[in-house]
Amino acid sequence: MRLEGTHELHAPRDKVFAALTDPQVLARCIPGCESLEKQAGDVYTAKLSAGVGAIKGVFQATVRMADMRPPEHYRLIVEGKGQPGFLKGSGDMDLTEKDGITSIHYVGEASVGGLLASVGQRMVESAAKMLAGKFFSALEAEAQK
Amino acid sequence: MIPTPFDYIAAKSLDEAVALLGKHGEAAKILAGGHSLVPAMKLRLAQPQVLIDISRIKDLAYIREEGNSLRVGAMTTHYALESSKRVRVVSPLLAECAAAIGDVQVRNRGTIGGSVVHADPAADWPAAMIALRVEMVCAGAKGERVIKADDFFVDLLTTAIAPGEVLREIRIPLSQGRTGQSYKKVRHPASGFAVVGVAVNLGLDAAGKCANASIGVTGAAAKAFRAGGAEAALTGKPPDAAVAAAAAAKAADRQDMNSDLYASAEYRRHLVEVTARRAVLAAVGAAK
Amino acid sequence: MATKYVGNRVKRTEDPRLIQGLGHYVDDIKLPDTLHVAFVRSIYGHARITGVDASAAAKAPGVVAVYTGKDIGKIGGVPCASDLPEMKKPEFLVLASNKALFVGHAIAAVVATDRYLAKDAADMIQVDYEELPAVTEEVKAAAGAPYVHEQFGTNIAYKLTAGEGDIAAAFRSSDKVIKQRILNQRLAPIAMEPRGVLARYYPGEQELTLWSSTQIPHLMRTQVALMLGMPENRLRVITPEVGGGFGSKLNVYAEEALLGWISMQLGQPVKWIESRRENFQSTIHGRAQLGDLEIGIRKDGTVTGLRYNVFADMGAYYQLLTPAIPTLTGLMLSGSYKIPAIQINVTAVFTNKMSTDAYRGAGRPEATYVVERAMDLVAAELGMDPVEVRRKNFPAPNEFPFKTATGLFYDSGDYVLALEKALKNADYKKLGEEQKKARAAGRLVGIGVSTYVEICALGPSAALPAGGWESATVRIEPTGTVTVLTGASPHGQGQETSFAQIAGDELGVSIEAVTVIHGDTSIVQYGIGTFGSRATAVGGTAVFVALQRLKEKASKLAAHLMGVDPATVKFADGRFTSGAKSMAIQEVALHAHLAKSLPEGMEPGLSATYFFEPKNFTFPFGTHICIAEVDKDTGEITLQRYIAVDDCGRVINPLLVDGQVQGGIVQALGQAFYEHVVYDENGQLLTGTLMDYALPRATNCPWMELDRTETPSPVNPLGVKGVGEAGTIGATPCLVNAVIDALAPLGVRHLDMPLKPETLWRIISGNSARSA
Ligand SMILES: Cc1cc2nc3c(=O)[nH]c(=O)nc-3n(C[C@H](O)[C@H](O)[C@H](O)COP(=O)(O)OP(=O)(O)OC[C@H]3O[C@@H](n4cnc5c(N)ncnc54)[C@H](O)[C@@H]3O)c2cc1C
């Protein structure tokens, strides 16, 4: 599944990038994040209770950041595993700033497996988009602080 | 197909249901007809620890006319709406939409309240709710509040109802004058849900022009939406085939379409157009 | 002999109990102290299993035992009965331990005091996986790495070439060779009742009883005994009511042996009832063939040769008949036509998916679809009427037994007769005129024709991996009731009725007096089972011959009791008569059991057993015609009419035959328009529920105008051919041909199934490249 989108954040790029790479901020922004701990380098482990509406699942996830070029680019690699199956995704984040507004453009590939894939195929894409939307609006609020 | 363990409480009153929701918080879920919640539980996609059954509460399933509006209790089944003679006369769209849901067994158990709160992106009711500009009456610990249909459907499986609230009633304003309504859907061959569903509610003026149009679309996007572009294209014009087609072409404007194994985003966009055109023409036909 | 029952629309004697919910399926059998099994199954299409941590599950409430791949050392692999030259043979253990090769591959079994606790505990088992690249496409699989089974260094399970005649010469001498890639997509059988097993071991008696929802109790007994290394006569398999199989229960699955083994470990009954999700993941699938058709023709429509190079997707492992299915496709490639040269080249490949195996038709619908699509391609190429192309290539009735270039001898047939009848019933000429008018009005209306032949009554033992005969015992009990024991194990077809009809007529008794017993290996003599449209032609014949033997004995005894010359005794309406003397067969039965006065050398009792070995297959045939319209706006299809004329030889019960034909047509509708098991490139199963996998519903079905011709088969004394799969085989191409014909004005000659509205819309709206 290919995921692509652009979100506009009313905050300067430096602050957005700093927020994006701050584990404490991330923990507050990732929907359903119950804990996020920094492991070696740019690798984090997280416990996510991700869900949409009545549908919820608990995931153990690792989040890795690579190709860091502050404040304009990095690559995000997420792998999660839980009772409803697993999810994997990686994407390139490109940040540009214009008139005090930072655009984050992401392009990535994601795949899900297990229950999520076999019973959720009609909704996974919408769910991914929705969670991304939630994440970026929380991030915007953080970057405006 | 076995759910995780849960407690079951049959609430005796709406107040008790609200209190129980307050007490158990996130762990609890309201159980209405169980036709969306229970399948999700059986797949373990939903794992509530407490189910608060509201089906035994008296006076939560009703269809009443009050002044210029129809009041429908949240626990009213699809079948009750489909089969009510009065509904067919005063709000035919409700009956038509109800009849398009699942099969008889589903319609006998499933409730309008459960369907709108669950907000499945492919559910039929949300389109009709938007087209009819209904109001949702929600009961919470601090009393009741009313949410307009346009504000109610927030995102995929997400509504404006707050965690501690119970949907009590749906208020449907009854249209006056020469009105026409229609619901058309393209059924998913497996689930029977709407690949695309379009509900149209319009009024004609004395000259036969479209005085007002309200159009809800479901199945197409992450949530049901109002086809504002199509409404504007109809209003003030004689709704003939060409006008209907032009309006329908705008029904999916500025909306991100779903795509799944059955229908790509491109095909869905096209189906919205075809279905909207058919529903508009049917509604015009009904108004004449 | 008057036939009171045979040939008449006798209502199914099974139905009253079934429609009242009084039947007993595996899950209805409740034994005290039964434990319940839940499985942990792979969520990856291909992964190394690096660890299984069951410690939490083992301590969970109600859990009695947890087994993983390491615990089941001595249980033999899942059996495959077919063997082909140079075939790769992977061992399919009942629980995976090193690698998971498909989504749904069982990794651990949890045994608990109830089904809920078992499932809760199964969720606590932590499996660590290292995902490996999955093999999901046939063509890529055949080309090279990654491999499903590393040890083979290839994904090719076997290659096979079959057929007769010089195909190269045939193509050289043709005016044209038409080529087309054709897909028979992967389907899920979806029996209404999923699989289920209940196992009970008595340590004292050392007797294991398995209740299983299967089509083949005796073969299962043999195979499970071998897997468990136990004496076959200490294993009893009971097949209670079976809620459909369609071939999916013509198998011995890992769960059957494993449940038996667990019961032996624990000394308590254990039960497992498959969920619908498991049913999608780990019950066999069908079809899954992708091939290239080449058909040589002359300008006048005569077919000169046919070649089919096909990739057959085996899945990750073999089940009972997995590798054999494409060989049946090869056998049926002549269709109902005289084709002098035929060649099939099968490349069977392993993929990271569930095994394919027999699904209603099992290899034959695939062939018929290819041949019937080919006939339409020929018609389109030459601008001929598809009916005329077919008629041109039929063998004449006097050419039977007709030898095909695939090595078969078609027993009997009059293909023109069935075709003419269907054309008349459909009013074909008028249809054509109506279609012209509709097209002129801009509508997309198509007429589909298919003239199929199929292979039934499987079959001579020489042609089957594990015996092609069938057995029957008939008895008249001392009180005069008649018992029929059949080795064919019906699972919804209605043989309790049709076999009782045969016995009723042969013995001159009421069918209420006849009980047909099946599906218990301790009661019924060894038998083969119900599949391959064989139960009546082979099993029914066994019953018929046993009845003759029983009557012969009864007649001799009657003569003795009446004190008359045996040669003078006649049997009619249940009575033996000689001159003025007469005796009911029931009286004779009583005397046979009392045994006070028997002729010299006669054994007491009145029963006869017969094992019938057929000399050939039977070849039913027919013509199906349908009319379809495609909605120009949405691509949705509506069927306006469906006309079928089927010839299944002599008909025992028209009601049952109609039911089989209707059910078959509906399943064809599924393949043609709706069904497709989809795995993604990682081997994830995307159609894992009935919310996504579309089955045809009653509201999708056209009214079916059914009719018949009756050409008796010379292969068995009943003259029956078989009808269990004909509908599926004949209807699939008919439906597709109609839709393609509807789109013919747009230049369409072929489309792959399922014919989804979006695909059709893309063509209509010019949104996609047209298929040549
Ligand atoms: C086989 C099948 C086919 C179906 N086909 C269709 C179809 O074609 N079209 C369609 O639209 N739907 C279809 N449905 C869904 C059906 O209409 C459901 O009944 C409906 O979506 C949910 O209603 P319910 O009363 O069953 O709610 P439940 O399943 O009991 O509840 C659904 C959700 O809403 C919450 N909830 C319920 N009532 C309230 C309330 N009053 N206040 C607050 N929260 C509440 C619950 O906590 C739960 O989260 C189908 C269902 C099945 C099983």
mmCIF file with all atom_site columns, C-alpha atoms and ligand atoms in Angstrom, chain A residues 54, chain B residues 29-37 54 74 78 100-102 106 110-111 113-115 117-118 123-124 161 165-167 185 191-193, ligand 1:
data_model
loop_
_atom_site.group_PDB
_atom_site.id
_atom_site.type_symbol
_atom_site.label_atom_id
_atom_site.label_alt_id
_atom_site.label_comp_id
_atom_site.label_asym_id
_atom_site.label_entity_id
_atom_site.label_seq_id
_atom_site.pdbx_PDB_ins_code
_atom_site.Cartn_x
_atom_site.Cartn_y
_atom_site.Cartn_z
_atom_site.occupancy
_atom_site.B_iso_or_equiv
_atom_site.pdbx_formal_charge
_atom_site.auth_seq_id
_atom_site.auth_comp_id
_atom_site.auth_asym_id
_atom_site.auth_atom_id
_atom_site.pdbx_PDB_model_num
ATOM   1  C CA  . ALA A 1 54  ? -14.603 0.743  18.363 1.00 0.00 ? 54  ALA A CA  1
ATOM   2  C CA  . LYS B 2 29  ? -19.220 -0.166 25.102 1.00 0.00 ? 29  LYS B CA  1
ATOM   3  C CA  . ILE B 2 30  ? -22.894 0.341  24.538 1.00 0.00 ? 30  ILE B CA  1
ATOM   4  C CA  . LEU B 2 31  ? -24.577 -2.677 22.973 1.00 0.00 ? 31  LEU B CA  1
ATOM   5  C CA  . ALA B 2 32  ? -27.544 -1.909 20.745 1.00 0.00 ? 32  ALA B CA  1
ATOM   6  C CA  . GLY B 2 33  ? -28.439 -4.432 18.037 1.00 0.00 ? 33  GLY B CA  1
ATOM   7  C CA  . GLY B 2 34  ? -24.942 -5.870 18.223 1.00 0.00 ? 34  GLY B CA  1
ATOM   8  C CA  . HIS B 2 35  ? -24.679 -6.244 14.476 1.00 0.00 ? 35  HIS B CA  1
ATOM   9  C CA  . SER B 2 36  ? -21.548 -4.184 14.105 1.00 0.00 ? 36  SER B CA  1
ATOM   10 C CA  . LEU B 2 37  ? -20.052 -4.472 17.556 1.00 0.00 ? 37  LEU B CA  1
ATOM   11 C CA  . ILE B 2 54  ? -29.492 -0.584 26.045 1.00 0.00 ? 54  ILE B CA  1
ATOM   12 C CA  . ALA B 2 74  ? -31.928 5.348  18.881 1.00 0.00 ? 74  ALA B CA  1
ATOM   13 C CA  . HIS B 2 78  ? -33.999 -0.678 10.479 1.00 0.00 ? 78  HIS B CA  1
ATOM   14 C CA  . ALA B 2 100 ? -31.439 -1.098 1.455  1.00 0.00 ? 100 ALA B CA  1
ATOM   15 C CA  . ILE B 2 101 ? -29.565 -2.370 4.503  1.00 0.00 ? 101 ILE B CA  1
ATOM   16 C CA  . GLY B 2 102 ? -28.308 -5.952 4.674  1.00 0.00 ? 102 GLY B CA  1
ATOM   17 C CA  . VAL B 2 106 ? -29.935 -7.727 9.961  1.00 0.00 ? 106 VAL B CA  1
ATOM   18 C CA  . GLY B 2 110 ? -29.685 -3.586 13.723 1.00 0.00 ? 110 GLY B CA  1
ATOM   19 C CA  . THR B 2 111 ? -30.643 -0.129 14.935 1.00 0.00 ? 111 THR B CA  1
ATOM   20 C CA  . GLY B 2 113 ? -28.634 4.557  16.509 1.00 0.00 ? 113 GLY B CA  1
ATOM   21 C CA  . GLY B 2 114 ? -26.027 1.818  16.426 1.00 0.00 ? 114 GLY B CA  1
ATOM   22 C CA  . SER B 2 115 ? -25.395 2.368  12.761 1.00 0.00 ? 115 SER B CA  1
ATOM   23 C CA  . VAL B 2 117 ? -22.655 5.877  16.100 1.00 0.00 ? 117 VAL B CA  1
ATOM   24 C CA  . HIS B 2 118 ? -20.568 3.087  14.614 1.00 0.00 ? 118 HIS B CA  1
ATOM   25 C CA  . ALA B 2 123 ? -23.028 2.179  6.172  1.00 0.00 ? 123 ALA B CA  1
ATOM   26 C CA  . ASP B 2 124 ? -26.203 3.391  4.507  1.00 0.00 ? 124 ASP B CA  1
ATOM   27 C CA  . ILE B 2 161 ? -20.460 11.739 20.234 1.00 0.00 ? 161 ILE B CA  1
ATOM   28 C CA  . GLU B 2 165 ? -22.600 9.864  25.878 1.00 0.00 ? 165 GLU B CA  1
ATOM   29 C CA  . VAL B 2 166 ? -25.462 7.752  24.643 1.00 0.00 ? 166 VAL B CA  1
ATOM   30 C CA  . LEU B 2 167 ? -27.363 8.627  21.504 1.00 0.00 ? 167 LEU B CA  1
ATOM   31 C CA  . LYS B 2 185 ? -26.788 2.436  -3.651 1.00 0.00 ? 185 LYS B CA  1
ATOM   32 C CA  . SER B 2 191 ? -20.869 -7.451 2.407  1.00 0.00 ? 191 SER B CA  1
ATOM   33 C CA  . GLY B 2 192 ? -23.982 -5.861 0.958  1.00 0.00 ? 192 GLY B CA  1
ATOM   34 C CA  . PHE B 2 193 ? -22.791 -2.543 2.373  1.00 0.00 ? 193 PHE B CA  1
HETATM 35 C C1  . LIG D 3 .   ? -24.568 -9.480 7.802  1.00 0.00 ? 1   LIG D C1  1
HETATM 36 C C2  . LIG D 3 .   ? -24.656 -8.002 8.017  1.00 0.00 ? 1   LIG D C2  1
HETATM 37 C C3  . LIG D 3 .   ? -24.960 -7.180 6.942  1.00 0.00 ? 1   LIG D C3  1
HETATM 38 C C4  . LIG D 3 .   ? -25.045 -5.814 7.117  1.00 0.00 ? 1   LIG D C4  1
HETATM 39 N N1  . LIG D 3 .   ? -25.326 -5.041 6.031  1.00 0.00 ? 1   LIG D N1  1
HETATM 40 C C5  . LIG D 3 .   ? -25.410 -3.696 6.192  1.00 0.00 ? 1   LIG D C5  1
HETATM 41 C C6  . LIG D 3 .   ? -25.698 -2.844 5.099  1.00 0.00 ? 1   LIG D C6  1
HETATM 42 O O1  . LIG D 3 .   ? -25.911 -3.293 3.969  1.00 0.00 ? 1   LIG D O1  1
HETATM 43 N N2  . LIG D 3 .   ? -25.731 -1.511 5.309  1.00 0.00 ? 1   LIG D N2  1
HETATM 44 C C7  . LIG D 3 .   ? -25.519 -0.974 6.548  1.00 0.00 ? 1   LIG D C7  1
HETATM 45 O O2  . LIG D 3 .   ? -25.563 0.226  6.698  1.00 0.00 ? 1   LIG D O2  1
HETATM 46 N N3  . LIG D 3 .   ? -25.262 -1.753 7.609  1.00 0.00 ? 1   LIG D N3  1
HETATM 47 C C8  . LIG D 3 .   ? -25.203 -3.092 7.467  1.00 0.00 ? 1   LIG D C8  1
HETATM 48 N N4  . LIG D 3 .   ? -24.933 -3.880 8.551  1.00 0.00 ? 1   LIG D N4  1
HETATM 49 C C9  . LIG D 3 .   ? -24.712 -3.244 9.859  1.00 0.00 ? 1   LIG D C9  1
HETATM 50 C C10 . LIG D 3 .   ? -26.023 -3.127 10.616 1.00 0.00 ? 1   LIG D C10 1
HETATM 51 O O3  . LIG D 3 .   ? -26.848 -2.178 10.022 1.00 0.00 ? 1   LIG D O3  1
HETATM 52 C C11 . LIG D 3 .   ? -25.749 -2.789 12.076 1.00 0.00 ? 1   LIG D C11 1
HETATM 53 O O4  . LIG D 3 .   ? -26.877 -3.195 12.739 1.00 0.00 ? 1   LIG D O4  1
HETATM 54 C C12 . LIG D 3 .   ? -25.517 -1.342 12.395 1.00 0.00 ? 1   LIG D C12 1
HETATM 55 O O5  . LIG D 3 .   ? -24.457 -0.832 11.659 1.00 0.00 ? 1   LIG D O5  1
HETATM 56 C C13 . LIG D 3 .   ? -25.187 -1.161 13.869 1.00 0.00 ? 1   LIG D C13 1
HETATM 57 O O6  . LIG D 3 .   ? -26.320 -1.165 14.627 1.00 0.00 ? 1   LIG D O6  1
HETATM 58 P P1  . LIG D 3 .   ? -26.463 -2.054 15.908 1.00 0.00 ? 1   LIG D P1  1
HETATM 59 O O7  . LIG D 3 .   ? -27.742 -1.659 16.535 1.00 0.00 ? 1   LIG D O7  1
HETATM 60 O O8  . LIG D 3 .   ? -26.315 -3.447 15.539 1.00 0.00 ? 1   LIG D O8  1
HETATM 61 O O9  . LIG D 3 .   ? -25.241 -1.507 16.800 1.00 0.00 ? 1   LIG D O9  1
HETATM 62 P P2  . LIG D 3 .   ? -24.177 -2.249 17.694 1.00 0.00 ? 1   LIG D P2  1
HETATM 63 O O10 . LIG D 3 .   ? -23.403 -3.203 16.884 1.00 0.00 ? 1   LIG D O10 1
HETATM 64 O O11 . LIG D 3 .   ? -24.816 -2.756 18.923 1.00 0.00 ? 1   LIG D O11 1
HETATM 65 O O12 . LIG D 3 .   ? -23.266 -0.995 18.067 1.00 0.00 ? 1   LIG D O12 1
HETATM 66 C C14 . LIG D 3 .   ? -22.426 -0.383 17.128 1.00 0.00 ? 1   LIG D C14 1
HETATM 67 C C15 . LIG D 3 .   ? -21.570 0.666  17.813 1.00 0.00 ? 1   LIG D C15 1
HETATM 68 O O13 . LIG D 3 .   ? -22.344 1.775  18.205 1.00 0.00 ? 1   LIG D O13 1
HETATM 69 C C16 . LIG D 3 .   ? -22.335 1.953  19.622 1.00 0.00 ? 1   LIG D C16 1
HETATM 70 N N5  . LIG D 3 .   ? -23.716 2.316  19.970 1.00 0.00 ? 1   LIG D N5  1
HETATM 71 C C17 . LIG D 3 .   ? -24.828 1.647  19.579 1.00 0.00 ? 1   LIG D C17 1
HETATM 72 N N6  . LIG D 3 .   ? -25.925 2.322  19.973 1.00 0.00 ? 1   LIG D N6  1
HETATM 73 C C18 . LIG D 3 .   ? -25.499 3.409  20.623 1.00 0.00 ? 1   LIG D C18 1
HETATM 74 C C19 . LIG D 3 .   ? -26.162 4.492  21.250 1.00 0.00 ? 1   LIG D C19 1
HETATM 75 N N7  . LIG D 3 .   ? -27.498 4.602  21.235 1.00 0.00 ? 1   LIG D N7  1
HETATM 76 N N8  . LIG D 3 .   ? -25.416 5.443  21.807 1.00 0.00 ? 1   LIG D N8  1
HETATM 77 C C20 . LIG D 3 .   ? -24.083 5.365  21.797 1.00 0.00 ? 1   LIG D C20 1
HETATM 78 N N9  . LIG D 3 .   ? -23.399 4.379  21.220 1.00 0.00 ? 1   LIG D N9  1
HETATM 79 C C21 . LIG D 3 .   ? -24.104 3.404  20.637 1.00 0.00 ? 1   LIG D C21 1
HETATM 80 C C22 . LIG D 3 .   ? -21.836 0.668  20.169 1.00 0.00 ? 1   LIG D C22 1
HETATM 81 O O14 . LIG D 3 .   ? -21.163 0.866  21.381 1.00 0.00 ? 1   LIG D O14 1
HETATM 82 C C23 . LIG D 3 .   ? -20.913 0.183  19.088 1.00 0.00 ? 1   LIG D C23 1
HETATM 83 O O15 . LIG D 3 .   ? -19.669 0.796  19.209 1.00 0.00 ? 1   LIG D O15 1
HETATM 84 C C24 . LIG D 3 .   ? -24.843 -5.248 8.402  1.00 0.00 ? 1   LIG D C24 1
HETATM 85 C C25 . LIG D 3 .   ? -24.552 -6.067 9.486  1.00 0.00 ? 1   LIG D C25 1
HETATM 86 C C26 . LIG D 3 .   ? -24.465 -7.431 9.309  1.00 0.00 ? 1   LIG D C26 1
HETATM 87 C C27 . LIG D 3 .   ? -24.156 -8.288 10.486 1.00 0.00 ? 1   LIG D C27 1
#
